């Protein structure tokens, strides 16, 4: 780990047990950020980035820290190996820091007659509270783990005036992020643990990222690695959808938590999907979903045919080829805080040539737990879902949300009529890594 001396602004590398106590910065990247190369050569340009770095080091030195870490300059981003190691270690670095400073450049000081004026507790001022809740820091993907990882967090405004700590501001942070106070202040050390070990469910973690964005589409998956305690290779250029599918596949391989399958398709579309969500935003309304009903043997697993899911045998009697033959199947998930009778989550599926797809016509369908328990006494059947594809029966299944996909389909058909040929007026569409778009193949091939 490369740290920066808070007084000399010189770098020094440390390994494992030799890493000293350090402060760490969480912020939104802005203009003129200082790079590792510029700092090493002593050629850092004077600007907002260098000013931010110096103020950060000054605050850390004032608080008694000799060493500090800042992502803009402490990582050599020209080295793909170092960048990969840093991203896979980022959550651990924030968790192991002594203190994290959150710099909110868009929370501006109040001016009275041209002078900065604060009265009493800064965060109690309505204008400051409004700016705090609207800060872009709460909308970025990478800052999620930077909020949940560190033991101690202090927030600062654009002029490096203290706004308060995470324990003081937790109600505002809850309002801005939707994260329960248990994982913010009561037991934050549990955030990276699987649900079976006392951590939040996979669906809950994904819901926290649902409204966040990253500059690179792949980072929407990579910024969640630490929260799930897993590592995957970084493949920039594969596209955000492929990266997020790889993330979910690794979660399934390492953790037993069916809430990873409890995402919700857009209410405005009836297009059938594969079994895994294309993006964290599909978990937007799943912050209250947790897994239930542990079994001695896995109920689902990854195969070369996609995801295999063991379901009650009665399901097969309802499944026939085509969009008109659908059936609800239960997931081993339930609402964390049910209102009235405890219910579990269900998804609706269809089958085309022995491959199943998710279809959705309602936001959420629930089923009595007693009914599920009765079904467990019956024989089971294994069905298979593609990890990342969409079935299209006819052009009417395209919604406004999928206009871009439809244009791509027309383009593919004009360039390669054989590949895009219709069979029984049906197409299977899959998403390749090279362009994050749609490649189209005939059904059954």
Coordinates of N, CA and C in Angstrom, one line a residue, residues 144 148 177-180 183 190 195 199-210 227-228 257 259-260 283-284 286-291 334-337:
X144 N -20.0 4.4 -2.0 CA -20.8 3.5 -1.1 C -19.9 2.7 -0.2
X148 N -19.5 2.9 4.1 CA -19.7 1.7 4.9 C -18.5 1.1 5.5
X177 N -29.4 7.8 1.6 CA -29.0 6.6 1.0 C -30.0 5.4 1.1
X178 N -30.9 5.5 2.1 CA -31.8 4.4 2.3 C -31.2 3.2 3.0
X179 N -30.0 3.4 3.6 CA -29.3 2.3 4.4 C -29.7 2.4 5.8
X180 N -30.1 1.2 6.4 CA -30.6 1.1 7.7 C -29.5 1.5 8.7
X183 N -26.5 -0.8 9.8 CA -25.2 -1.0 9.0 C -24.5 0.3 8.8
X190 N -20.4 -5.4 9.9 CA -21.0 -6.5 9.3 C -21.4 -6.4 7.8
X195 N -25.1 -12.8 4.3 CA -26.3 -12.8 5.2 C -26.2 -13.9 6.3
X199 N -24.5 -10.5 8.0 CA -24.5 -9.3 7.2 C -25.8 -9.0 6.5
X200 N -25.9 -8.0 5.7 CA -27.2 -7.7 5.0 C -27.3 -8.7 3.8
X201 N -28.5 -8.8 3.3 CA -28.7 -9.7 2.2 C -28.1 -9.1 0.9
X202 N -28.0 -10.0 -0.1 CA -27.4 -9.6 -1.4 C -28.4 -8.5 -2.0
X203 N -29.7 -8.7 -1.9 CA -30.6 -7.8 -2.5 C -30.5 -6.4 -1.8
X204 N -30.3 -6.4 -0.4 CA -30.2 -5.2 0.3 C -29.0 -4.4 -0.2
X205 N -27.8 -5.1 -0.3 CA -26.6 -4.4 -0.7 C -26.8 -3.8 -2.1
X206 N -27.4 -4.6 -3.0 CA -27.6 -4.1 -4.4 C -28.6 -2.9 -4.4
X207 N -29.6 -2.9 -3.5 CA -30.5 -1.8 -3.5 C -29.8 -0.5 -3.0
X208 N -28.8 -0.6 -2.2 CA -28.0 0.6 -1.8 C -27.3 1.2 -3.0
X209 N -27.0 0.4 -4.0 CA -26.3 0.9 -5.2 C -27.2 1.3 -6.3
X210 N -28.5 1.0 -6.2 CA -29.4 1.1 -7.3 C -29.5 2.5 -7.9
X227 N -18.0 -4.9 -0.8 CA -19.2 -5.1 0.0 C -19.6 -6.6 0.0
X228 N -19.2 -7.3 -1.0 CA -19.6 -8.8 -1.1 C -18.4 -9.6 -0.7
X257 N -27.6 -17.2 -1.1 CA -28.5 -16.1 -0.8 C -29.4 -15.9 -2.0
X259 N -31.7 -14.1 -2.4 CA -32.2 -12.7 -2.7 C -31.5 -12.1 -3.9
X260 N -30.4 -12.7 -4.3 CA -29.7 -12.2 -5.5 C -30.6 -12.4 -6.8
X283 N -32.6 -3.6 -8.5 CA -32.9 -3.9 -7.1 C -33.4 -2.7 -6.3
X284 N -33.8 -1.7 -7.0 CA -34.2 -0.4 -6.4 C -35.2 -0.6 -5.3
X286 N -35.9 -3.5 -3.6 CA -35.6 -4.7 -2.9 C -34.8 -4.6 -1.6
X287 N -34.8 -3.4 -1.0 CA -34.1 -3.2 0.2 C -34.6 -3.9 1.4
X288 N -35.8 -4.5 1.3 CA -36.4 -5.2 2.5 C -36.5 -6.7 2.2
X289 N -35.7 -7.2 1.2 CA -35.8 -8.7 0.9 C -34.6 -9.4 1.5
X290 N -34.9 -10.5 2.2 CA -33.8 -11.3 2.8 C -34.1 -12.8 2.5
X291 N -33.0 -13.6 2.5 CA -33.2 -15.0 2.2 C -33.8 -15.7 3.4
X334 N -38.0 -13.5 1.7 CA -39.2 -12.9 2.3 C -38.9 -11.5 2.6
X335 N -39.9 -10.7 3.0 CA -39.8 -9.4 3.5 C -39.2 -9.4 4.9
X336 N -38.2 -8.5 5.1 CA -37.6 -8.4 6.4 C -38.6 -8.0 7.5
X337 N -39.4 -7.0 7.2 CA -40.3 -6.4 8.1 C -41.8 -6.6 7.5

